[in-house]
Coordinates of C-alpha atoms and ligand atoms in Angstrom, one line a residue:
Chain K
M1 CA 0.0 0.0 0.0
S2 CA 1.3 3.4 -0.9
G3 CA 0.9 6.3 1.5
P4 CA -1.8 8.9 1.5
D5 CA -2.0 11.1 -1.6
L6 CA -1.3 14.6 -0.6
G7 CA -3.5 16.1 -3.3
R8 CA -6.6 14.3 -2.1
L9 CA -5.7 15.0 1.5
L10 CA -5.4 18.7 0.9
A11 CA -8.5 18.7 -1.2
M12 CA -10.4 17.5 1.8
T13 CA -8.7 20.1 4.0
R14 CA -9.6 22.9 1.6
K15 CA -13.2 21.7 1.4
E16 CA -13.5 21.7 5.2
A17 CA -12.0 25.1 5.5
R18 CA -14.5 26.5 3.0
E19 CA -17.4 24.9 4.9
F20 CA -16.1 26.2 8.3
R21 CA -15.8 29.7 6.9
R22 CA -19.5 29.5 6.2
T23 CA -20.6 27.8 9.4
P24 CA -21.7 30.4 11.9
F25 CA -21.1 28.3 15.0
I26 CA -17.5 27.5 14.1
L27 CA -16.8 31.1 13.1
G28 CA -18.4 32.3 16.3
A29 CA -16.3 30.0 18.4
M30 CA -13.1 31.1 16.6
V31 CA -13.9 34.7 17.5
V32 CA -15.4 34.4 21.0
L33 CA -12.9 31.9 22.4
P34 CA -9.8 34.1 21.7
L35 CA -11.5 37.1 23.3
V36 CA -12.4 35.2 26.4
F37 CA -9.0 33.6 26.7
I38 CA -7.1 36.8 26.1
V39 CA -9.2 39.0 28.5
E40 CA -9.4 36.5 31.4
P41 CA -5.7 35.9 32.0
L42 CA -4.8 39.5 31.4
I43 CA -7.2 40.6 34.2
D44 CA -5.3 38.3 36.6
I45 CA -1.9 39.5 35.4
F46 CA -2.7 43.2 35.6
R47 CA -4.1 42.7 39.1
L48 CA -0.7 41.6 40.4
G49 CA 1.1 44.5 42.1
S50 CA 4.8 44.9 41.9
S51 CA 5.3 43.4 45.4
T52 CA 2.9 40.5 45.2
P53 CA 4.5 37.4 46.8
A54 CA 6.1 34.9 44.5
S55 CA 3.7 32.0 45.3
A56 CA 0.7 34.1 44.2
V57 CA 2.5 35.1 41.0
Q58 CA 3.3 31.5 40.3
K59 CA -0.4 30.6 40.6
V60 CA -1.4 33.2 38.0
V61 CA 1.3 32.0 35.7
G62 CA 0.0 28.4 36.1
V63 CA -3.5 29.4 35.4
T64 CA -2.5 31.4 32.4
F65 CA -0.6 28.5 30.8
L66 CA -3.5 26.2 31.4
L67 CA -6.0 28.6 29.9
M68 CA -3.8 29.0 26.8
L69 CA -4.1 25.2 26.2
I70 CA -7.8 25.0 26.7
V71 CA -8.4 26.5 23.2
P72 CA -6.4 24.0 21.2
A73 CA -7.8 21.2 23.3
V74 CA -11.5 22.1 23.2
L75 CA -12.1 24.0 20.0
P76 CA -10.9 21.2 17.5
S77 CA -12.9 18.5 19.4
T78 CA -16.1 20.5 18.6
I79 CA -15.2 20.9 15.0
A80 CA -14.1 17.3 14.6
A81 CA -17.2 15.9 16.3
Y82 CA -19.3 17.9 13.7
S83 CA -17.2 16.8 10.8
V84 CA -18.2 13.2 10.3
I85 CA -21.8 13.5 11.4
G86 CA -22.2 16.7 9.4
E87 CA -21.3 14.7 6.3
R88 CA -23.7 12.0 7.2
D89 CA -26.6 14.4 7.8
Q90 CA -26.0 16.2 4.5
G91 CA -25.8 12.8 2.8
T92 CA -22.4 13.7 1.4
L93 CA -20.6 10.8 3.0
E94 CA -21.9 8.3 0.5
P95 CA -20.8 10.1 -2.7
L96 CA -17.5 10.9 -1.0
L97 CA -16.9 7.2 -0.2
T98 CA -17.6 6.2 -3.8
T99 CA -14.5 8.1 -5.0
P100 CA -11.0 6.7 -4.7
V101 CA -10.3 8.7 -1.6
R102 CA -8.7 6.7 1.2
R103 CA -9.7 6.6 4.8
S104 CA -6.4 8.1 5.9
E105 CA -6.7 10.9 3.4
L106 CA -10.2 11.7 4.4
L107 CA -9.5 11.6 8.2
L108 CA -6.1 13.4 8.0
G109 CA -7.5 16.0 5.6
K110 CA -10.3 16.7 8.1
A111 CA -8.0 16.6 11.1
L112 CA -5.7 19.2 9.5
A113 CA -8.6 21.5 8.8
A114 CA -9.6 21.4 12.4
M115 CA -6.1 21.6 13.8
I116 CA -4.6 24.5 11.8
P117 CA -7.1 27.2 12.9
S118 CA -7.2 25.9 16.4
V119 CA -3.5 25.9 16.9
L120 CA -3.1 29.3 15.1
V121 CA -5.8 30.8 17.3
S122 CA -4.1 29.5 20.4
Y123 CA -0.7 30.9 19.3
V124 CA -2.3 34.2 18.6
I125 CA -3.9 34.2 22.1
F126 CA -0.6 33.3 23.7
G127 CA 1.3 35.9 21.7
V128 CA -1.2 38.7 22.6
V129 CA -1.2 37.8 26.3
L130 CA 2.6 37.7 26.4
L131 CA 2.9 41.0 24.5
A132 CA 0.3 42.7 26.7
A133 CA 2.0 41.5 29.8
H134 CA 5.4 42.8 28.6
L135 CA 4.0 46.2 27.8
F136 CA 1.6 46.8 30.7
A137 CA 2.1 44.4 33.6
A138 CA 3.2 46.0 36.8
N139 CA 4.7 42.8 38.2
Q140 CA 8.0 42.0 36.5
T141 CA 8.3 38.5 38.0
V142 CA 5.1 37.4 36.1
V143 CA 6.5 38.7 32.8
A144 CA 9.8 36.9 33.4
T145 CA 8.1 33.6 34.3
L146 CA 5.7 33.8 31.3
S147 CA 8.7 34.3 28.9
N148 CA 10.6 31.4 30.4
G149 CA 12.0 29.3 27.5
P150 CA 10.8 25.8 28.6
E151 CA 7.3 27.1 29.4
I152 CA 7.0 28.6 25.9
L153 CA 8.4 25.5 24.4
A154 CA 5.8 23.4 26.3
E155 CA 3.1 25.8 25.1
V156 CA 4.1 25.6 21.5
L157 CA 4.5 21.8 21.5
F158 CA 1.4 21.0 23.5
A159 CA -1.0 23.0 21.5
P160 CA -0.9 20.8 18.3
L161 CA -0.5 17.6 20.3
L162 CA -3.5 18.3 22.5
S163 CA -5.5 19.3 19.4
G164 CA -4.4 16.0 17.8
W165 CA -5.8 14.1 20.7
S166 CA -9.1 16.0 20.7
I167 CA -9.6 15.7 17.0
A168 CA -8.9 11.9 17.1
V169 CA -11.4 11.5 20.0
G170 CA -13.9 13.9 18.4
T171 CA -13.7 12.1 15.1
G172 CA -14.1 8.7 16.7
I173 CA -17.1 9.8 18.6
S174 CA -18.5 11.4 15.5
A175 CA -18.1 8.3 13.5
R176 CA -20.2 6.3 16.0
A177 CA -22.7 8.8 17.5
S178 CA -26.0 9.5 15.9
D179 CA -26.5 13.1 17.0
V180 CA -24.3 16.1 16.4
R181 CA -24.9 17.7 19.7
I182 CA -24.3 14.6 21.8
A183 CA -21.1 14.0 19.8
Q184 CA -19.9 17.5 20.5
Q185 CA -20.5 17.3 24.2
L186 CA -18.8 14.0 24.5
G187 CA -16.0 15.3 22.4
T188 CA -15.5 18.2 24.7
L189 CA -15.5 16.0 27.8
A190 CA -13.0 13.6 26.2
S191 CA -10.6 16.5 25.3
L192 CA -10.1 17.4 29.0
P193 CA -8.1 14.6 30.5
P194 CA -4.8 15.5 28.8
L195 CA -5.2 19.0 30.2
A196 CA -4.8 17.5 33.6
V197 CA -1.3 16.3 32.6
T198 CA -0.4 19.8 31.4
A199 CA -1.8 21.2 34.6
L200 CA 1.0 19.3 36.4
V201 CA 3.5 21.2 34.4
S202 CA 1.7 24.5 34.7
F203 CA 1.5 24.3 38.5
Q204 CA 5.1 23.2 38.7
V205 CA 4.3 19.9 40.4
L206 CA 6.7 19.0 37.6
T207 CA 9.3 21.7 37.2
P208 CA 9.1 22.9 33.6
S209 CA 12.4 22.4 31.8
V210 CA 13.2 21.6 28.2
P211 CA 13.5 17.8 28.8
V212 CA 10.2 17.8 30.7
A213 CA 8.4 19.7 27.9
V214 CA 9.9 17.5 25.2
G215 CA 9.3 14.3 27.2
F216 CA 5.6 15.1 27.7
G217 CA 5.4 16.2 24.0
L218 CA 6.7 12.8 22.9
G219 CA 4.3 11.1 25.3
F220 CA 1.4 13.0 23.7
L221 CA 2.6 12.1 20.3
V222 CA 2.7 8.4 21.0
I223 CA -0.8 8.6 22.5
D224 CA -2.1 10.6 19.5
I225 CA -0.8 8.1 17.0
A226 CA -2.3 5.2 18.9
M227 CA -5.6 7.1 19.2
W228 CA -5.6 7.8 15.5
R229 CA -5.0 4.1 14.8
V230 CA -8.1 3.2 16.8
V231 CA -10.2 5.9 15.2
A232 CA -9.1 4.9 11.7
A233 CA -10.2 1.3 12.5
M234 CA -13.5 2.6 13.6
F235 CA -14.0 4.4 10.4
D236 CA -15.6 1.6 8.4
R237 CA -17.2 2.4 5.1
E238 CA -20.0 -0.1 5.4
R239 CA -20.9 0.9 8.9
L240 CA -20.9 4.5 8.1
I241 CA -23.2 4.0 5.1
T242 CA -25.6 1.5 6.6
G243 CA -25.6 3.1 10.0
A244 CA -26.5 6.4 8.3
R245 CA -29.7 4.8 6.9
A246 CA -32.0 6.1 9.6
L247 CA -30.5 9.6 9.3
A248 CA -30.0 10.1 5.7
A249 CA -32.7 12.3 4.1
R250 CA -34.4 9.8 1.8
G251 CA -35.2 12.4 -0.8
G252 CA -38.4 11.8 -2.7
G253 CA -37.4 8.1 -2.9
G254 CA -40.2 6.7 -0.8
G255 CA -43.0 7.6 -3.2
G256 CA -43.3 4.5 -5.4
T257 CA -46.5 3.2 -6.7
P258 CA -47.7 0.3 -4.5
P259 CA -48.3 -2.8 -6.5
G260 CA -52.0 -3.0 -7.4
T261 CA -54.0 -5.2 -9.6
V262 CA -55.0 -2.8 -12.3
R263 CA -54.2 -4.1 -15.8
R264 CA -53.8 -1.5 -18.5
I265 CA -54.0 -2.7 -22.1
Q266 CA -52.3 -0.2 -24.4
M267 CA -53.7 -0.1 -27.8
V268 CA -51.1 0.5 -30.4
Q269 CA -51.7 0.5 -34.2
G270 CA -50.2 -2.6 -35.7
G271 CA -46.6 -2.1 -36.9
D272 CA -46.3 1.3 -35.1
H273 CA -45.0 -0.1 -31.9
E274 CA -41.3 -0.5 -32.9
Chain Y
M1 CA -17.1 -2.9 -29.5
V2 CA -17.6 0.2 -27.5
Q3 CA -14.5 2.5 -27.3
P4 CA -14.0 4.9 -24.5
T5 CA -15.2 8.2 -26.0
P6 CA -12.6 10.5 -27.3
G7 CA -15.2 13.3 -27.0
L8 CA -15.1 13.0 -23.2
G9 CA -11.3 13.3 -23.4
G10 CA -10.8 12.5 -19.7
E11 CA -8.7 10.1 -17.7
G12 CA -10.8 7.1 -18.8
A13 CA -10.1 7.7 -22.5
A14 CA -6.4 6.9 -21.9
L15 CA -7.3 3.4 -20.9
P16 CA -7.4 0.7 -23.5
A17 CA -10.9 -0.7 -24.3
R18 CA -11.6 -3.6 -22.0
D19 CA -13.2 -6.8 -23.0
G20 CA -16.0 -8.5 -21.2
P21 CA -19.2 -7.2 -19.8
A22 CA -19.4 -4.0 -17.8
L23 CA -21.1 -5.9 -14.9
R24 CA -21.2 -9.5 -14.2
V25 CA -23.1 -10.5 -11.1
S26 CA -23.4 -14.1 -9.9
G27 CA -25.4 -15.4 -7.0
L28 CA -24.9 -12.1 -5.1
T29 CA -26.6 -11.8 -1.7
K30 CA -26.6 -9.2 1.0
R31 CA -28.1 -9.8 4.4
F32 CA -28.6 -7.4 7.2
G33 CA -28.8 -9.7 10.2
D34 CA -31.1 -12.4 9.2
R35 CA -33.0 -10.3 6.6
A36 CA -31.9 -10.5 3.0
A37 CA -31.8 -7.1 1.3
F38 CA -31.3 -9.0 -2.0
E39 CA -30.7 -12.6 -2.6
D40 CA -29.0 -14.8 -5.2
V41 CA -29.0 -12.1 -7.8
S42 CA -27.3 -12.9 -11.1
F43 CA -27.2 -10.9 -14.3
E44 CA -24.8 -9.4 -16.8
V45 CA -24.7 -5.9 -18.3
A46 CA -22.9 -5.4 -21.6
R47 CA -20.7 -2.4 -22.1
G48 CA -22.6 0.5 -23.5
E49 CA -25.9 -0.8 -22.3
V50 CA -28.5 1.2 -20.4
F51 CA -29.7 -1.3 -17.9
G52 CA -32.9 -0.6 -15.8
F53 CA -33.2 -2.0 -12.3
L54 CA -36.9 -2.0 -11.2
G55 CA -38.6 -3.1 -8.1
P56 CA -40.9 -2.0 -5.4
N57 CA -39.8 -0.1 -2.3
G58 CA -37.5 -2.2 -0.2
A59 CA -36.8 -4.6 -3.1
G60 CA -33.0 -4.1 -2.6
K61 CA -32.2 -1.7 -5.4
T62 CA -30.2 0.8 -3.4
T63 CA -28.4 -2.0 -1.5
T64 CA -27.5 -3.5 -4.8
V65 CA -26.1 -0.2 -6.1
R66 CA -24.1 0.2 -2.9
T67 CA -22.7 -3.3 -3.1
L68 CA -21.7 -2.9 -6.7
G69 CA -20.4 0.6 -5.9
T70 CA -18.0 -1.0 -3.4
L71 CA -19.6 0.8 -0.4
I72 CA -20.8 -2.4 1.3
A73 CA -19.6 -5.9 1.1
P74 CA -21.8 -8.7 -0.2
T75 CA -22.6 -11.5 2.2
S76 CA -22.1 -14.1 -0.5
G77 CA -21.8 -14.5 -4.3
S78 CA -19.4 -12.7 -6.6
A79 CA -19.4 -9.8 -9.1
E80 CA -17.2 -8.1 -11.6
V81 CA -17.5 -4.3 -12.0
A82 CA -15.9 -2.6 -15.0
G83 CA -13.8 -5.7 -15.6
L84 CA -12.5 -6.0 -12.0
L85 CA -13.5 -8.6 -9.4
L86 CA -15.5 -7.0 -6.6
S87 CA -13.2 -7.4 -3.6
P88 CA -11.8 -5.1 -0.9
Q89 CA -8.4 -5.1 -2.6
N90 CA -9.9 -3.9 -5.9
G91 CA -12.2 -1.3 -4.2
E92 CA -10.1 1.7 -5.0
A93 CA -9.4 0.6 -8.6
I94 CA -13.1 0.0 -9.2
R95 CA -14.0 3.4 -7.7
R96 CA -11.8 5.0 -10.3
R97 CA -13.7 3.4 -13.1
I98 CA -17.2 4.0 -12.0
S99 CA -19.3 6.7 -10.5
V100 CA -22.4 6.5 -8.4
M101 CA -25.2 9.0 -7.9
P102 CA -27.0 8.0 -4.7
E103 CA -30.7 8.4 -4.1
N104 CA -30.0 11.6 -2.4
P105 CA -27.4 13.5 -4.5
G106 CA -25.5 14.6 -1.3
L107 CA -24.0 17.9 -2.1
Y108 CA -22.3 20.3 0.3
A109 CA -25.0 22.9 0.9
R110 CA -22.5 25.6 2.0
L111 CA -20.3 25.1 -1.1
T112 CA -21.0 26.4 -4.5
V113 CA -21.7 24.1 -7.4
R114 CA -18.2 24.6 -8.7
E115 CA -16.6 24.1 -5.3
N116 CA -18.5 20.8 -4.9
L117 CA -17.2 19.7 -8.3
E118 CA -13.7 20.9 -7.5
L119 CA -13.5 18.6 -4.5
F120 CA -14.5 15.6 -6.4
A121 CA -12.2 16.4 -9.3
S122 CA -9.3 16.5 -6.8
L123 CA -10.4 13.3 -5.2
Y124 CA -10.4 11.6 -8.6
G125 CA -7.0 13.1 -9.2
L126 CA -8.0 14.5 -12.6
R127 CA -5.2 16.0 -14.7
S128 CA -7.1 18.9 -16.0
P129 CA -9.8 19.5 -13.4
G130 CA -10.9 22.9 -14.8
E131 CA -11.6 21.5 -18.2
R132 CA -13.5 18.5 -16.9
I133 CA -15.6 20.6 -14.6
A134 CA -16.5 23.0 -17.4
M135 CA -17.4 20.1 -19.6
A136 CA -19.6 18.5 -16.9
L137 CA -21.3 21.8 -16.1
D138 CA -22.0 22.2 -19.8
A139 CA -23.4 18.7 -20.1
V140 CA -26.0 19.4 -17.5
R141 CA -26.5 23.1 -18.6
L142 CA -25.5 24.5 -15.2
A143 CA -22.6 26.7 -16.3
E144 CA -24.2 29.9 -15.3
R145 CA -25.3 28.6 -11.9
S146 CA -21.9 27.4 -11.0
D147 CA -21.3 30.0 -8.4
D148 CA -24.5 29.4 -6.5
R149 CA -24.4 27.6 -3.2
C150 CA -25.9 24.2 -3.6
G151 CA -28.2 24.7 -0.6
R152 CA -30.1 27.3 -2.5
L153 CA -30.7 25.2 -5.6
S154 CA -34.0 23.6 -6.4
K155 CA -34.3 19.8 -6.3
G156 CA -34.0 19.5 -10.0
L157 CA -30.9 21.6 -10.2
R158 CA -29.3 19.7 -7.3
Q159 CA -30.0 16.5 -9.2
R160 CA -28.2 17.9 -12.2
V161 CA -25.2 18.9 -10.0
G162 CA -25.1 15.2 -8.9
L163 CA -25.1 14.1 -12.5
A164 CA -22.3 16.5 -13.4
R165 CA -20.3 15.1 -10.5
A166 CA -20.9 11.6 -11.8
L167 CA -19.5 12.6 -15.1
L168 CA -16.2 14.1 -13.8
N169 CA -14.1 11.0 -13.9
D170 CA -15.3 9.9 -17.3
P171 CA -16.6 6.6 -15.8
E172 CA -17.0 3.3 -17.6
V173 CA -20.1 2.5 -15.6
I174 CA -22.5 5.1 -14.0
F175 CA -24.8 4.0 -11.3
L176 CA -27.9 6.2 -11.0
D177 CA -30.2 5.5 -8.0
E178 CA -33.6 6.9 -8.9
P179 CA -32.2 9.9 -10.7
T180 CA -35.6 11.4 -11.5
S181 CA -37.5 10.8 -8.3
G182 CA -39.2 13.9 -7.3
L183 CA -38.5 15.8 -10.5
D184 CA -41.2 17.4 -12.6
P185 CA -41.8 16.0 -16.1
V186 CA -39.6 18.6 -17.8
A187 CA -36.7 18.1 -15.4
A188 CA -37.1 14.3 -15.7
R189 CA -37.1 14.6 -19.5
E190 CA -33.8 16.5 -19.3
V191 CA -32.3 13.7 -17.3
H192 CA -33.5 11.2 -19.8
D193 CA -31.9 13.2 -22.6
L194 CA -28.6 13.2 -20.7
I195 CA -28.8 9.4 -20.2
N196 CA -29.5 9.0 -23.9
G197 CA -26.5 11.1 -24.7
W198 CA -24.3 8.8 -22.6
R199 CA -25.7 5.8 -24.3
Q200 CA -24.6 7.2 -27.6
R201 CA -21.1 7.7 -26.2
G202 CA -20.9 4.1 -25.1
V203 CA -21.1 4.7 -21.3
T204 CA -22.8 1.9 -19.4
V205 CA -25.6 3.1 -17.3
F206 CA -27.1 1.1 -14.4
L207 CA -30.4 2.9 -13.6
T208 CA -32.7 2.1 -10.7
T209 CA -36.2 3.5 -11.0
H210 CA -39.8 3.3 -10.0
R211 CA -40.9 4.9 -13.3
L212 CA -41.8 2.2 -15.6
E213 CA -42.3 4.5 -18.6
E214 CA -38.8 5.8 -17.9
A215 CA -37.3 2.3 -18.0
E216 CA -39.3 1.5 -21.1
R217 CA -38.1 4.6 -22.9
L218 CA -34.4 4.5 -21.9
C219 CA -33.4 1.0 -21.1
D220 CA -32.0 -1.6 -23.5
R221 CA -32.8 -4.2 -20.9
V222 CA -34.5 -4.2 -17.5
A223 CA -34.3 -6.4 -14.5
I224 CA -37.2 -6.7 -12.1
L225 CA -36.1 -7.3 -8.5
N226 CA -38.1 -8.2 -5.5
T227 CA -35.4 -9.3 -3.1
R228 CA -34.8 -12.0 -5.7
L229 CA -34.4 -11.3 -9.4
R230 CA -37.8 -11.9 -11.0
S231 CA -36.9 -11.4 -14.6
V232 CA -34.3 -9.9 -17.0
G233 CA -34.7 -8.9 -20.6
S234 CA -35.6 -6.1 -23.0
P235 CA -39.0 -4.6 -22.2
K236 CA -40.3 -6.1 -25.4
D237 CA -39.1 -9.6 -24.6
L238 CA -40.5 -9.5 -21.1
R239 CA -43.9 -8.5 -22.5
A240 CA -43.8 -11.2 -25.1
S241 CA -42.7 -13.9 -22.7
L242 CA -45.3 -13.1 -20.1
F243 CA -48.3 -12.2 -22.1
G244 CA -47.5 -13.4 -25.7
G245 CA -48.9 -11.4 -28.5
S246 CA -52.5 -10.4 -29.2
L247 CA -54.4 -8.8 -32.0
V248 CA -57.6 -6.7 -31.7
V249 CA -59.9 -7.1 -34.7
E250 CA -62.8 -4.7 -35.2
T251 CA -65.5 -5.3 -37.8
A252 CA -68.3 -3.0 -38.9
T253 CA -70.9 -5.4 -37.7
P254 CA -70.4 -8.4 -35.5
L255 CA -69.4 -11.5 -37.4
P256 CA -72.2 -14.0 -37.7
D257 CA -70.0 -17.0 -36.9
P258 CA -66.6 -15.8 -35.4
R259 CA -65.8 -19.3 -34.3
A260 CA -65.7 -20.5 -37.9
V261 CA -63.7 -17.5 -39.1
F262 CA -60.9 -17.7 -36.4
A263 CA -60.8 -21.5 -36.3
G264 CA -59.7 -21.3 -40.0
V265 CA -56.6 -19.3 -39.1
A266 CA -53.8 -21.5 -37.9
A267 CA -51.9 -18.6 -36.1
V268 CA -54.8 -17.9 -33.8
R269 CA -54.5 -19.8 -30.6
E270 CA -57.4 -18.4 -28.7
W271 CA -59.9 -15.7 -29.1
T272 CA -62.5 -13.8 -27.1
D273 CA -65.5 -11.7 -28.2
G274 CA -65.2 -8.2 -26.9
G275 CA -68.7 -7.3 -28.1
H276 CA -69.8 -4.7 -30.8
G277 CA -67.8 -6.5 -33.4
A278 CA -64.4 -6.4 -31.5
Y279 CA -62.4 -9.6 -31.0
V280 CA -59.2 -10.1 -29.1
L281 CA -57.1 -12.9 -30.6
S282 CA -54.1 -14.5 -28.9
V283 CA -51.3 -15.3 -31.3
A284 CA -47.6 -16.2 -31.2
D285 CA -46.4 -13.5 -33.6
P286 CA -48.8 -10.7 -34.3
R287 CA -46.9 -9.5 -37.4
Q288 CA -47.1 -12.8 -39.0
A289 CA -50.7 -13.5 -38.0
A290 CA -52.2 -10.2 -38.9
P291 CA -52.4 -10.7 -42.7
Q292 CA -53.9 -14.2 -42.3
V293 CA -56.6 -12.8 -40.0
A294 CA -57.3 -9.9 -42.3
R295 CA -57.8 -12.3 -45.3
A296 CA -60.0 -14.6 -43.2
V297 CA -62.2 -11.8 -42.0
V298 CA -62.6 -10.3 -45.5
A299 CA -63.2 -13.8 -47.0
A300 CA -66.0 -14.2 -44.5
G301 CA -67.7 -11.2 -46.1
A302 CA -67.2 -8.8 -43.2
D303 CA -66.1 -5.2 -43.3
L304 CA -62.8 -4.9 -41.5
V305 CA -62.6 -1.6 -39.6
S306 CA -59.2 -2.0 -37.9
L307 CA -56.7 -4.6 -37.1
A308 CA -54.2 -3.7 -34.4
E309 CA -51.7 -5.3 -32.1
S310 CA -52.6 -4.9 -28.5
Q311 CA -49.6 -4.4 -26.3
H312 CA -49.1 -4.9 -22.6
S313 CA -47.0 -2.1 -21.1
L314 CA -44.0 -2.8 -19.0
E315 CA -46.1 -1.8 -16.1
D316 CA -48.3 -4.9 -16.7
V317 CA -45.2 -7.1 -16.7
Y318 CA -44.0 -5.5 -13.6
L319 CA -47.2 -5.7 -11.7
Q320 CA -47.7 -9.3 -12.8
L321 CA -44.2 -10.3 -11.6
I322 CA -44.5 -8.5 -8.3
D323 CA -48.0 -9.7 -7.7
D324 CA -46.8 -13.3 -8.1
D325 CA -44.6 -12.7 -5.1
G326 CA -47.6 -11.8 -2.9
S327 CA -47.2 -8.7 -0.9
A328 CA -44.0 -6.7 -1.6
P329 CA -41.4 -6.3 1.1
Q330 CA -41.0 -3.0 2.8
Ligands
ATP1 N1 -28.6 -0.5 6.7 C1 -29.6 -1.4 6.7 N2 -29.9 -2.1 7.9 C2 -30.8 -3.0 7.9 N3 -31.6 -3.2 6.8 C3 -31.4 -2.5 5.7 C4 -30.4 -1.6 5.6 N4 -30.4 -1.0 4.3 C5 -31.4 -1.7 3.7 N5 -32.0 -2.6 4.5 C6 -33.2 -3.4 4.2 O1 -32.9 -4.0 2.9 C7 -34.0 -4.1 2.1 C8 -33.7 -3.4 0.8 O2 -33.6 -2.0 1.0 P1 -33.2 -1.0 -0.2 O3 -33.0 0.4 0.4 O4 -32.0 -1.6 -0.9 O5 -34.5 -1.0 -1.1 P2 -34.8 -0.2 -2.4 O6 -35.2 -1.2 -3.4 O7 -33.8 0.8 -2.7 O8 -36.1 0.6 -1.9 P3 -36.7 2.1 -2.3 O9 -37.4 1.9 -3.6 O10 -37.6 2.4 -1.2 O11 -35.5 3.0 -2.4 C9 -35.2 -3.4 2.9 O12 -35.9 -4.4 3.5 C10 -34.4 -2.6 3.9 O13 -35.2 -2.5 5.1
MG2 MG1 -33.6 2.8 -2.9

């Protein structure tokens, strides 16, 4: 078996991106989440006076890092949960699966489309918070801790890895669930556990250092890959199609004539009937 | 033999002409749990043929299309699609050579007509997607609606987008699942014209439908399915095999002794008196029997008003076959 075809994979990504741009709830989430997650930590940071004790500062820093990772963890799970059921509800999964597209191309194409905006949004949030802290924060310790190399590295690495987990879980749920909303709620819940791990780093139960950040990053990567294997195996053509039976709009297809007993004899002039 | 059409100029045209039938289905069965969607179905479809697949609701038409379209695996039996054995290994190769328009065309409502087609052109890996898309849009006369979002199109237009999509990869076999269901007569006619156009280009069309007049008009042969295959043949052959031929004779005044007149014609097997000088004769071959009947009637001194072949419609054949099964499945 050859690997996934990049052209088909990116075609899926492009299609998804076009749909997202025209889906109000996804657009809304991309606008509202950054606002909330920029304003909330900044309020805490600006409240710190220049002489606040170090332990209190550390707490704010911890919460800030954690908040920064909520977006890449939660946003893509919502998008991914929508993506498979959305196709099924529109009846687009069936024509899609009759093309030569492979499972991996379809899933990775969709995953990429959910991951790119989520990670970008989270980097923008992080950048804005860092910049605002540098420019306006009264407490210099918080600025220094936020700009700590290992912590930034953890932030940059964890965002895509957390989103990879969330997308895998969201897609898996989406492939099995029968209702968009339930799928999204389950997806959101399932995206939270890895955050607990990052909380350990954020609150310095584990001292952030480059090895710790990279170590956790690798751990996430392994889990992500394993999770994707599981999801790909769940993504079964036949199941998706036949399981969709109850959902798929049946068009006007149900309106056949019931068999009756009427016999119609058609009169045709001899020889004319060819 | 049918050549891939140079006029379509797409990916398929580069492939050499293949021998053998477009579809060969043998003992194919699909069960969901212990219920058979279709059972022990066997038939062949020649290349370039327009093949109708008829049957009541729940007969297994859609499931057959999905099975041959590689979406679901048969429970037993075997099939060849576009020259390839239906198997999981060949799935991708088969999907390159065919296209399927499902019961519900399944378009991305938020994308425009062109964007929908662009996605599929990329998924088929077409070398010149722009050209193919333009050609497909032209074929279904949608060029000027190409920037409309599919969600805003009428049902008939959406159906045409689905057909355009089915044309993109220049398929050897096109499966159409009830392409005209819910369309008004004009829109349905346009779809018929398209299918006729494909026939002329040698594309094999597998068409499921509830519309018997559609099957009669378009299809070279039809199969009648009711979980099991009830019959396969040209509409004409099916009529002949089920009902035989019959002639309707009309005379100015009732014949004084019809029994004597018709008994003298060897081709007449049976006859009934329809009253008012009309008689229905059962014959093996109406074209051969008609002159003999005319001579006999005239020889008997009667004034012959008309002599016509009475035809059973495909609907009669269909109803007869489905009735034989008792009540239809749902
Ligand atoms: N996913 C499925 N799970 C269980 N049973 C199914 C499934 N799909 C189809 N069936 C059953 O298989 C039979 C055939 O269904 P199918 O949809 O193929 O019929 P059809 O001929 O296309 O009907 P219609 O004319 O209404 O479209 C029916 O009894 C149906 O209930
Ligand atoms: Mg059907």
